[in-house]
mmCIF file of C-alpha atoms and ligand atoms in Angstrom:
data_model
loop_
_atom_site.group_PDB
_atom_site.id
_atom_site.type_symbol
_atom_site.label_atom_id
_atom_site.label_comp_id
_atom_site.label_asym_id
_atom_site.label_seq_id
_atom_site.Cartn_x
_atom_site.Cartn_y
_atom_site.Cartn_z
ATOM 1 C CA UNK E 1 -75.391 -14.464 20.826
ATOM 2 C CA UNK E 2 -74.345 -10.438 20.251
ATOM 3 C CA UNK E 3 -73.298 -9.949 16.259
ATOM 4 C CA UNK E 4 -69.653 -9.469 17.255
ATOM 5 C CA UNK E 5 -69.601 -12.919 19.124
ATOM 6 C CA UNK E 6 -71.294 -14.335 16.168
ATOM 7 C CA UNK E 7 -68.848 -12.717 13.739
ATOM 8 C CA UNK E 8 -65.688 -13.770 16.158
ATOM 9 C CA UNK E 9 -66.752 -17.516 16.106
ATOM 10 C CA UNK E 10 -67.553 -17.410 12.204
ATOM 11 C CA UNK E 11 -64.079 -16.374 11.762
ATOM 12 C CA UNK E 12 -61.637 -19.267 11.523
ATOM 13 C CA UNK E 13 -58.827 -17.322 13.544
ATOM 14 C CA UNK E 14 -57.353 -18.922 16.327
ATOM 15 C CA UNK E 15 -58.395 -22.687 15.433
ATOM 16 C CA UNK E 16 -55.626 -25.259 15.354
ATOM 17 C CA UNK E 17 -53.440 -26.108 12.009
ATOM 18 C CA UNK E 18 -55.186 -29.866 12.589
ATOM 19 C CA UNK E 19 -58.938 -28.627 12.531
ATOM 20 C CA UNK E 20 -58.385 -25.921 9.772
ATOM 21 C CA UNK E 21 -56.653 -28.899 7.174
ATOM 22 C CA UNK E 22 -59.757 -30.819 8.158
ATOM 23 C CA UNK E 23 -61.776 -28.399 6.881
ATOM 24 C CA UNK E 24 -59.907 -27.603 3.727
ATOM 25 C CA UNK E 25 -59.421 -31.221 2.719
ATOM 26 C CA UNK E 26 -62.258 -30.889 0.641
ATOM 27 C CA UNK E 27 -60.497 -28.311 -1.449
ATOM 28 C CA UNK E 28 -58.031 -30.787 -2.568
ATOM 29 C CA UNK E 29 -57.291 -31.816 -5.943
ATOM 30 C CA UNK E 30 -57.472 -35.578 -4.387
ATOM 31 C CA UNK E 31 -59.661 -35.078 -1.399
ATOM 32 C CA UNK E 32 -58.516 -38.746 0.114
ATOM 33 C CA UNK E 33 -56.900 -37.439 3.304
ATOM 34 C CA UNK E 34 -53.321 -38.121 2.279
ATOM 35 C CA UNK E 35 -52.139 -34.728 1.649
ATOM 36 C CA UNK E 36 -53.527 -33.597 4.960
ATOM 37 C CA UNK E 37 -51.280 -36.276 6.826
ATOM 38 C CA UNK E 38 -48.264 -35.199 5.067
ATOM 39 C CA UNK E 39 -48.896 -31.502 6.210
ATOM 40 C CA UNK E 40 -48.976 -32.673 9.484
ATOM 41 C CA UNK E 41 -46.165 -34.750 8.986
ATOM 42 C CA UNK E 42 -44.287 -31.939 7.946
ATOM 43 C CA UNK E 43 -45.979 -29.839 11.096
ATOM 44 C CA UNK E 44 -44.925 -32.267 13.474
ATOM 45 C CA UNK E 45 -41.278 -32.478 12.200
ATOM 46 C CA UNK E 46 -41.371 -28.483 12.293
ATOM 47 C CA UNK E 47 -42.576 -28.631 16.166
ATOM 48 C CA UNK E 48 -39.255 -30.641 16.803
ATOM 49 C CA UNK E 49 -36.684 -28.608 14.786
ATOM 50 C CA UNK E 50 -38.498 -25.502 16.357
ATOM 51 C CA UNK E 51 -37.067 -27.033 19.591
ATOM 52 C CA UNK E 52 -34.055 -27.511 18.624
ATOM 53 C CA UNK E 53 -33.593 -24.166 17.124
ATOM 54 C CA UNK E 54 -35.112 -22.628 20.384
ATOM 55 C CA UNK E 55 -32.342 -24.378 22.471
ATOM 56 C CA UNK E 56 -29.441 -24.420 20.295
ATOM 57 C CA UNK E 57 -26.971 -22.699 22.202
ATOM 58 C CA UNK E 58 -27.717 -25.065 24.895
ATOM 59 C CA UNK E 59 -27.735 -28.512 23.595
ATOM 60 C CA UNK E 60 -24.127 -28.063 21.642
ATOM 61 C CA UNK E 61 -25.531 -28.790 18.360
ATOM 62 C CA UNK E 62 -24.541 -25.611 16.951
ATOM 63 C CA UNK E 63 -21.166 -25.343 15.056
ATOM 64 C CA UNK E 64 -19.804 -27.095 11.586
ATOM 65 C CA UNK E 65 -20.314 -30.711 11.280
ATOM 66 C CA UNK E 66 -17.024 -30.802 9.174
ATOM 67 C CA UNK E 67 -18.830 -32.319 6.490
ATOM 68 C CA UNK E 68 -19.990 -30.596 2.955
ATOM 69 C CA UNK E 69 -23.260 -31.318 1.507
ATOM 70 C CA UNK E 70 -24.253 -32.085 -2.227
ATOM 71 C CA UNK E 71 -23.995 -28.346 -2.967
ATOM 72 C CA UNK E 72 -20.618 -28.321 -1.380
ATOM 73 C CA UNK E 73 -21.180 -26.200 1.380
ATOM 74 C CA UNK E 74 -20.509 -26.598 4.814
ATOM 75 C CA UNK E 75 -23.559 -28.566 7.036
ATOM 76 C CA UNK E 76 -24.084 -27.042 10.230
ATOM 77 C CA UNK E 77 -25.073 -29.360 13.035
ATOM 78 C CA UNK E 78 -28.767 -28.268 13.139
ATOM 79 C CA UNK E 79 -29.098 -28.361 9.276
ATOM 80 C CA UNK E 80 -28.173 -32.633 9.608
ATOM 81 C CA UNK E 81 -30.854 -32.233 12.613
ATOM 82 C CA UNK E 82 -33.308 -30.946 10.503
ATOM 83 C CA UNK E 83 -32.905 -33.211 8.010
ATOM 84 C CA UNK E 84 -33.060 -36.197 10.058
ATOM 85 C CA UNK E 85 -36.321 -34.939 11.625
ATOM 86 C CA UNK E 86 -38.279 -34.277 8.451
ATOM 87 C CA UNK E 87 -36.967 -37.407 6.740
ATOM 88 C CA UNK E 88 -38.131 -39.256 10.045
ATOM 89 C CA UNK E 89 -41.374 -37.615 9.714
ATOM 90 C CA UNK E 90 -42.235 -38.371 6.278
ATOM 91 C CA UNK E 91 -41.402 -41.624 6.248
ATOM 92 C CA UNK E 92 -43.448 -42.673 9.578
ATOM 93 C CA UNK E 93 -45.889 -40.532 8.043
ATOM 94 C CA UNK E 94 -46.473 -43.142 5.231
ATOM 95 C CA UNK E 95 -47.907 -40.709 2.663
ATOM 96 C CA UNK E 96 -44.523 -39.820 0.843
ATOM 97 C CA UNK E 97 -42.937 -42.230 -1.108
ATOM 98 C CA UNK E 98 -39.535 -40.143 -1.406
ATOM 99 C CA UNK E 99 -38.237 -36.849 -0.258
ATOM 100 C CA UNK E 100 -35.729 -34.720 -2.240
ATOM 101 C CA UNK E 101 -33.189 -32.502 0.664
ATOM 102 C CA UNK E 102 -30.859 -30.011 0.017
ATOM 103 C CA UNK E 103 -28.786 -32.264 2.399
ATOM 104 C CA UNK E 104 -28.740 -35.205 0.296
ATOM 105 C CA UNK E 105 -27.254 -35.989 -3.319
ATOM 106 C CA UNK E 106 -29.915 -38.892 -4.105
ATOM 107 C CA UNK E 107 -33.424 -39.123 -3.622
ATOM 108 C CA UNK E 108 -34.165 -40.810 -0.682
ATOM 109 C CA UNK E 109 -36.946 -43.482 -0.567
ATOM 110 C CA UNK E 110 -38.760 -43.393 2.316
ATOM 111 C CA UNK E 111 -39.965 -47.154 1.603
ATOM 112 C CA UNK E 112 -43.447 -46.021 1.407
ATOM 113 C CA UNK E 113 -44.243 -47.141 -2.355
ATOM 114 C CA UNK E 114 -47.828 -47.122 -1.798
ATOM 115 C CA UNK E 115 -47.533 -43.445 -0.768
ATOM 116 C CA UNK E 116 -48.702 -41.144 -3.434
ATOM 117 C CA UNK E 117 -46.505 -38.145 -2.939
ATOM 118 C CA UNK E 118 -43.320 -36.581 -3.046
ATOM 119 C CA UNK E 119 -41.384 -33.831 -1.304
ATOM 120 C CA UNK E 120 -38.788 -31.436 -2.305
ATOM 121 C CA UNK E 121 -37.515 -29.905 1.286
ATOM 122 C CA UNK E 122 -34.745 -27.732 2.340
ATOM 123 C CA UNK E 123 -34.885 -28.568 6.132
ATOM 124 C CA UNK E 124 -33.126 -25.374 7.494
ATOM 125 C CA UNK E 125 -32.286 -22.418 5.352
ATOM 126 C CA UNK E 126 -29.872 -20.003 6.132
ATOM 127 C CA UNK E 127 -26.744 -21.703 7.484
ATOM 128 C CA UNK E 128 -24.605 -18.342 8.030
ATOM 129 C CA UNK E 129 -27.659 -17.502 10.509
ATOM 130 C CA UNK E 130 -27.909 -20.809 12.357
ATOM 131 C CA UNK E 131 -25.113 -20.106 15.158
ATOM 132 C CA UNK E 132 -25.566 -16.652 15.776
ATOM 133 C CA UNK E 133 -29.702 -17.111 16.732
ATOM 134 C CA UNK E 134 -31.041 -15.275 13.546
ATOM 135 C CA UNK E 135 -34.093 -16.405 12.453
ATOM 136 C CA UNK E 136 -33.914 -19.533 9.690
ATOM 137 C CA UNK E 137 -36.273 -21.588 7.908
ATOM 138 C CA UNK E 138 -37.391 -24.666 6.378
ATOM 139 C CA UNK E 139 -39.192 -24.928 2.780
ATOM 140 C CA UNK E 140 -41.223 -27.752 1.295
ATOM 141 C CA UNK E 141 -42.970 -28.537 -1.991
ATOM 142 C CA UNK E 142 -45.211 -31.440 -2.491
ATOM 143 C CA UNK E 143 -45.956 -33.191 -6.149
ATOM 144 C CA UNK E 144 -48.155 -36.084 -6.672
ATOM 145 C CA UNK E 145 -46.006 -39.020 -8.138
ATOM 146 C CA UNK E 146 -46.115 -39.546 -11.606
ATOM 147 C CA UNK E 147 -44.284 -42.771 -11.212
ATOM 148 C CA UNK E 148 -46.177 -45.986 -10.724
ATOM 149 C CA UNK E 149 -47.721 -46.607 -7.264
ATOM 150 C CA UNK E 150 -46.541 -49.859 -5.391
ATOM 151 C CA UNK E 151 -42.832 -49.238 -7.242
ATOM 152 C CA UNK E 152 -39.754 -46.972 -5.981
ATOM 153 C CA UNK E 153 -40.439 -42.838 -6.513
ATOM 154 C CA UNK E 154 -38.178 -41.836 -9.877
ATOM 155 C CA UNK E 155 -36.665 -38.588 -10.536
ATOM 156 C CA UNK E 156 -39.352 -37.745 -13.103
ATOM 157 C CA UNK E 157 -41.510 -37.295 -9.858
ATOM 158 C CA UNK E 158 -39.584 -34.749 -8.528
ATOM 159 C CA UNK E 159 -39.023 -33.031 -12.103
ATOM 160 C CA UNK E 160 -42.383 -32.148 -13.024
ATOM 161 C CA UNK E 161 -42.233 -28.299 -13.233
ATOM 162 C CA UNK E 162 -43.325 -26.151 -10.792
ATOM 163 C CA UNK E 163 -47.185 -25.897 -12.251
ATOM 164 C CA UNK E 164 -47.631 -29.435 -11.010
ATOM 165 C CA UNK E 165 -47.005 -28.892 -7.094
ATOM 166 C CA UNK E 166 -50.259 -29.569 -5.172
ATOM 167 C CA UNK E 167 -49.022 -28.014 -2.203
ATOM 168 C CA UNK E 168 -46.081 -25.699 -0.882
ATOM 169 C CA UNK E 169 -45.019 -24.370 2.455
ATOM 170 C CA UNK E 170 -42.361 -22.751 4.764
ATOM 171 C CA UNK E 171 -41.927 -22.874 8.355
ATOM 172 C CA UNK E 172 -40.129 -19.693 9.857
ATOM 173 C CA UNK E 173 -38.383 -20.044 13.386
ATOM 174 C CA UNK E 174 -37.962 -16.251 13.907
ATOM 175 C CA UNK E 175 -38.956 -14.194 17.112
ATOM 176 C CA UNK E 176 -42.493 -16.357 16.779
ATOM 177 C CA UNK E 177 -42.376 -19.458 14.803
ATOM 178 C CA UNK E 178 -44.768 -19.630 11.885
ATOM 179 C CA UNK E 179 -45.903 -21.852 9.155
ATOM 180 C CA UNK E 180 -47.174 -20.815 6.102
ATOM 181 C CA UNK E 181 -48.802 -22.998 3.208
ATOM 182 C CA UNK E 182 -50.924 -23.086 0.153
ATOM 183 C CA UNK E 183 -52.747 -25.802 -1.658
ATOM 184 C CA UNK E 184 -53.740 -23.606 -4.710
ATOM 185 C CA UNK E 185 -56.401 -22.441 -2.745
ATOM 186 C CA UNK E 186 -54.752 -18.956 -1.402
ATOM 187 C CA UNK E 187 -52.509 -18.789 1.328
ATOM 188 C CA UNK E 188 -52.818 -19.026 5.250
ATOM 189 C CA UNK E 189 -50.368 -18.809 8.079
ATOM 190 C CA UNK E 190 -50.084 -20.458 11.289
ATOM 191 C CA UNK E 191 -48.214 -19.108 14.670
ATOM 192 C CA UNK E 192 -46.935 -21.534 17.004
ATOM 193 C CA UNK E 193 -48.139 -21.415 20.160
ATOM 194 C CA UNK E 194 -45.035 -23.035 22.516
ATOM 195 C CA UNK E 195 -46.884 -23.355 25.828
ATOM 196 C CA UNK E 196 -49.437 -25.390 24.070
ATOM 197 C CA UNK E 197 -47.724 -27.247 21.398
ATOM 198 C CA UNK E 198 -49.914 -25.907 18.477
ATOM 199 C CA UNK E 199 -50.083 -24.561 15.448
ATOM 200 C CA UNK E 200 -53.031 -21.518 15.453
ATOM 201 C CA UNK E 201 -54.189 -20.160 12.300
ATOM 202 C CA UNK E 202 -53.195 -16.416 12.551
ATOM 203 C CA UNK E 203 -53.014 -15.099 9.225
ATOM 204 C CA UNK E 204 -56.208 -17.016 7.109
ATOM 205 C CA UNK E 205 -55.951 -15.113 3.629
ATOM 206 C CA UNK E 206 -52.205 -13.644 3.063
ATOM 207 C CA UNK E 207 -52.238 -11.154 0.378
ATOM 208 C CA UNK E 208 -48.595 -9.490 -0.599
ATOM 209 C CA UNK E 209 -49.353 -5.489 -1.372
ATOM 210 C CA UNK E 210 -48.980 -4.891 -5.086
ATOM 211 C CA UNK E 211 -46.334 -2.174 -4.354
ATOM 212 C CA UNK E 212 -43.692 -2.214 -1.557
ATOM 213 C CA UNK E 213 -41.334 -0.082 0.170
ATOM 214 C CA UNK E 214 -38.327 -2.883 0.568
ATOM 215 C CA UNK E 215 -35.450 -4.147 -1.478
ATOM 216 C CA UNK E 216 -33.700 -7.228 0.132
ATOM 217 C CA UNK E 217 -30.749 -8.463 -1.665
ATOM 218 C CA UNK E 218 -26.728 -8.869 -0.772
ATOM 219 C CA UNK E 219 -25.414 -5.714 -1.829
ATOM 220 C CA UNK E 220 -21.732 -7.020 -1.181
ATOM 221 C CA UNK E 221 -22.330 -8.570 -4.879
ATOM 222 C CA UNK E 222 -22.804 -5.397 -6.610
ATOM 223 C CA UNK E 223 -20.097 -5.572 -9.065
ATOM 224 C CA UNK E 224 -20.793 -9.169 -9.731
ATOM 225 C CA UNK E 225 -24.496 -8.636 -10.474
ATOM 226 C CA UNK E 226 -25.187 -8.760 -14.234
ATOM 227 C CA UNK E 227 -26.207 -4.704 -15.472
ATOM 228 C CA UNK E 228 -29.840 -4.935 -15.813
ATOM 229 C CA UNK E 229 -29.950 -6.060 -11.927
ATOM 230 C CA UNK E 230 -27.986 -3.093 -11.217
ATOM 231 C CA UNK E 231 -30.057 -0.861 -13.231
ATOM 232 C CA UNK E 232 -33.053 -1.808 -11.785
ATOM 233 C CA UNK E 233 -31.697 -1.489 -7.977
ATOM 234 C CA UNK E 234 -30.378 2.185 -8.697
ATOM 235 C CA UNK E 235 -34.061 3.114 -9.671
ATOM 236 C CA UNK E 236 -35.140 1.527 -6.277
ATOM 237 C CA UNK E 237 -32.558 3.532 -4.121
ATOM 238 C CA UNK E 238 -34.133 6.586 -6.555
ATOM 239 C CA UNK E 239 -36.876 6.124 -4.851
ATOM 240 C CA UNK E 240 -35.685 5.918 -1.653
ATOM 241 C CA UNK E 241 -36.956 2.049 -1.034
ATOM 242 C CA UNK E 242 -35.430 0.653 2.171
ATOM 243 C CA UNK E 243 -32.734 -1.922 2.139
ATOM 244 C CA UNK E 244 -33.676 -4.942 4.447
ATOM 245 C CA UNK E 245 -31.729 -8.221 4.128
ATOM 246 C CA UNK E 246 -31.017 -11.056 7.078
ATOM 247 C CA UNK E 247 -29.406 -13.224 4.359
ATOM 248 C CA UNK E 248 -31.910 -16.131 5.576
ATOM 249 C CA UNK E 249 -34.470 -16.564 2.698
ATOM 250 C CA UNK E 250 -37.166 -17.297 4.517
ATOM 251 C CA UNK E 251 -37.320 -14.431 6.870
ATOM 252 C CA UNK E 252 -36.879 -11.879 3.986
ATOM 253 C CA UNK E 253 -39.183 -13.528 2.223
ATOM 254 C CA UNK E 254 -41.666 -13.295 5.098
ATOM 255 C CA UNK E 255 -41.039 -9.927 5.627
ATOM 256 C CA UNK E 256 -41.758 -8.660 2.277
ATOM 257 C CA UNK E 257 -45.055 -10.856 2.115
ATOM 258 C CA UNK E 258 -46.003 -8.662 4.628
ATOM 259 C CA UNK E 259 -44.895 -5.382 4.167
ATOM 260 C CA UNK E 260 -44.329 -5.919 0.336
ATOM 261 C CA UNK E 261 -40.914 -5.220 -1.156
ATOM 262 C CA UNK E 262 -38.882 -7.714 -3.503
ATOM 263 C CA UNK E 263 -36.340 -10.156 -2.804
ATOM 264 C CA UNK E 264 -33.475 -10.877 -5.365
ATOM 265 C CA UNK E 265 -31.042 -13.144 -5.572
ATOM 266 C CA UNK E 266 -29.367 -12.551 -9.375
ATOM 267 C CA UNK E 267 -26.855 -14.519 -11.172
ATOM 268 C CA UNK E 268 -23.386 -13.533 -9.845
ATOM 269 C CA UNK E 269 -19.992 -13.607 -11.718
ATOM 270 C CA UNK E 270 -19.368 -16.760 -9.670
ATOM 271 C CA UNK E 271 -22.869 -18.543 -9.850
ATOM 272 C CA UNK E 272 -24.578 -17.815 -13.231
ATOM 273 C CA UNK E 273 -27.357 -19.340 -12.198
ATOM 274 C CA UNK E 274 -27.500 -17.565 -9.049
ATOM 275 C CA UNK E 275 -27.337 -19.573 -5.628
ATOM 276 C CA UNK E 276 -30.973 -20.683 -4.709
ATOM 277 C CA UNK E 277 -32.415 -23.941 -5.827
ATOM 278 C CA UNK E 278 -35.013 -24.449 -7.996
ATOM 279 C CA UNK E 279 -36.849 -27.247 -6.836
ATOM 280 C CA UNK E 280 -37.279 -26.840 -2.999
ATOM 281 C CA UNK E 281 -36.682 -22.773 -2.734
ATOM 282 C CA UNK E 282 -37.652 -21.133 -6.093
ATOM 283 C CA UNK E 283 -40.691 -23.341 -6.995
ATOM 284 C CA UNK E 284 -42.266 -23.368 -3.593
ATOM 285 C CA UNK E 285 -41.960 -19.499 -2.824
ATOM 286 C CA UNK E 286 -43.254 -18.895 -6.088
ATOM 287 C CA UNK E 287 -46.146 -21.084 -5.531
ATOM 288 C CA UNK E 288 -47.207 -19.541 -2.518
ATOM 289 C CA UNK E 289 -46.065 -15.982 -3.922
ATOM 290 C CA UNK E 290 -48.441 -16.227 -6.954
ATOM 291 C CA UNK E 291 -51.303 -17.723 -4.333
ATOM 292 C CA UNK E 292 -50.578 -14.432 -2.666
ATOM 293 C CA UNK E 293 -51.252 -11.770 -5.641
ATOM 294 C CA UNK E 294 -47.238 -11.525 -5.898
ATOM 295 C CA UNK E 295 -44.757 -12.594 -8.772
ATOM 296 C CA UNK E 296 -41.835 -14.374 -9.089
ATOM 297 C CA UNK E 297 -39.161 -14.398 -12.033
ATOM 298 C CA UNK E 298 -35.534 -15.450 -12.933
ATOM 299 C CA UNK E 299 -35.410 -12.679 -14.857
ATOM 300 C CA UNK E 300 -37.216 -12.315 -18.106
ATOM 301 C CA UNK E 301 -38.946 -15.498 -17.505
ATOM 302 C CA UNK E 302 -41.699 -16.595 -14.449
ATOM 303 C CA UNK E 303 -39.989 -18.706 -11.962
ATOM 304 C CA UNK E 304 -43.468 -21.621 -12.610
ATOM 305 C CA UNK E 305 -43.070 -21.610 -16.063
ATOM 306 C CA UNK E 306 -39.306 -22.599 -16.015
ATOM 307 C CA UNK E 307 -38.880 -26.055 -17.089
ATOM 308 C CA UNK E 308 -36.350 -27.989 -14.966
ATOM 309 C CA UNK E 309 -33.404 -29.983 -16.222
ATOM 310 C CA UNK E 310 -32.605 -33.321 -15.020
ATOM 311 C CA UNK E 311 -30.443 -31.846 -12.259
ATOM 312 C CA UNK E 312 -32.580 -32.439 -9.073
ATOM 313 C CA UNK E 313 -30.322 -29.796 -7.238
ATOM 314 C CA UNK E 314 -30.231 -27.341 -10.131
ATOM 315 C CA UNK E 315 -30.054 -23.455 -9.243
ATOM 316 C CA UNK E 316 -32.246 -20.560 -10.673
ATOM 317 C CA UNK E 317 -32.131 -16.702 -10.019
ATOM 318 C CA UNK E 318 -34.941 -15.722 -7.791
ATOM 319 C CA UNK E 319 -36.483 -12.115 -8.249
ATOM 320 C CA UNK E 320 -39.939 -12.569 -6.397
ATOM 321 C CA UNK E 321 -42.393 -10.147 -4.619
ATOM 322 C CA UNK E 322 -45.011 -7.637 -4.603
ATOM 323 C CA UNK E 323 -46.244 -7.568 -8.374
ATOM 324 C CA UNK E 324 -45.572 -4.096 -9.806
ATOM 325 C CA UNK E 325 -41.824 -4.248 -8.578
ATOM 326 C CA UNK E 326 -41.354 -7.617 -9.843
ATOM 327 C CA UNK E 327 -42.938 -6.608 -13.309
ATOM 328 C CA UNK E 328 -40.513 -3.762 -13.302
ATOM 329 C CA UNK E 329 -37.322 -5.948 -12.627
ATOM 330 C CA UNK E 330 -38.501 -8.111 -15.745
ATOM 331 C CA UNK E 331 -38.962 -5.449 -17.905
ATOM 332 C CA UNK E 332 -35.395 -4.455 -17.296
ATOM 333 C CA UNK E 333 -34.230 -7.852 -17.517
ATOM 334 C CA UNK E 334 -36.248 -8.373 -20.932
ATOM 335 C CA UNK E 335 -34.483 -5.296 -22.903
HETATM 336 P P1 LIG J 1 -28.237 -22.146 2.341
HETATM 337 O O1 LIG J 1 -29.294 -23.259 1.618
HETATM 338 O O2 LIG J 1 -26.877 -22.770 2.355
HETATM 339 O O3 LIG J 1 -28.967 -21.736 3.660
HETATM 340 O O4 LIG J 1 -28.216 -20.840 1.495
HETATM 341 C C1 LIG J 1 -29.180 -20.208 1.229
HETATM 342 C C2 LIG J 1 -29.527 -18.683 1.600
HETATM 343 C C3 LIG J 1 -30.917 -18.183 1.884
HETATM 344 O O5 LIG J 1 -31.187 -18.519 2.849
HETATM 345 C C4 LIG J 1 -30.266 -16.782 1.500
HETATM 346 O O6 LIG J 1 -31.312 -15.631 1.301
HETATM 347 C C5 LIG J 1 -29.051 -16.671 0.893
HETATM 348 O O7 LIG J 1 -28.335 -17.848 1.032
HETATM 349 C C6 LIG J 1 -27.873 -15.702 0.990
HETATM 350 O O8 LIG J 1 -27.031 -16.007 0.331
HETATM 351 P P2 LIG J 1 -25.750 -14.512 0.521
HETATM 352 O O9 LIG J 1 -24.953 -15.175 1.739
HETATM 353 O O10 LIG J 1 -24.981 -14.876 -0.703
HETATM 354 O O11 LIG J 1 -26.442 -13.586 0.648
HETATM 355 MG MG1 LIG J 2 -30.288 -24.545 3.382
#
């Protein structure tokens, strides 16, 4: 074997998600295979949602449902479809005893009372982009339950705080579909191969650059942003950073993860705690970014250190991305 062939075989790039999860199982805090199964279940639902997203224009599943979700936001058909797919996969998989979804006010008990994990999920994020063929995503966060195994899950299982997450990830339905996740040992990215129906490892150890050229926020809210945010954004412009904003959190986050940059969803006059949800948006994306060498804050405070209240759907401001940019923002916020 030539040295090049040998290197190519040693590097795990190109192995399937299945195989990767199996290889990495020993790194999990509780290496019994249950968390591995949970990740497989999420990937399976992700494949199904990917299929629905891909043919959305053809299968009459775009458009509004005419209903509002727990956040008072209009539900899109695909939002509802994605929610059903993920909850079903987690129910059938058997490892999750409960699911907290953006689409449902209350915890969903899966009936798997012996399941040791709970999953908080935004099944399809970026609602305003669903009908217009722009990238959207799924975000998930996994905890080991603290309630008694054998009984129903409880609210406390979901309110352990960001540092208690055992795994977190997202799926980006973009120009290619990717699954990116962490179990606290770095961040790995998998690209979906449509014709084979498999996720393959494409980005084994993702690190975000310490600095970056991009700032991402909805500048239409400028006059509703607090002073510290406007001060920070002015410095970005003075340094000629580039503005990039898709309006789908996963897409904006994913781009900045690779290019370096900062994503901002600040408090606004209307929404004093911001728009994004702490349990299934802020915490998981903060866990991933820290594992990738970046940072996430809510202003002066580090996202993963924020103590949750009792509101499962609580919101928190989010500033996330390259460490140096986030530290700068945090310093301005603390003044
Ligand atoms: P959603 O959960 O209703 O999809 O809202 C979350 C989305 C994020 O994906 C995105 O970053 C943000 O809302 C965009 O909000 P805005 O339109 O206010 O800029
Ligand atoms: Mg959403």
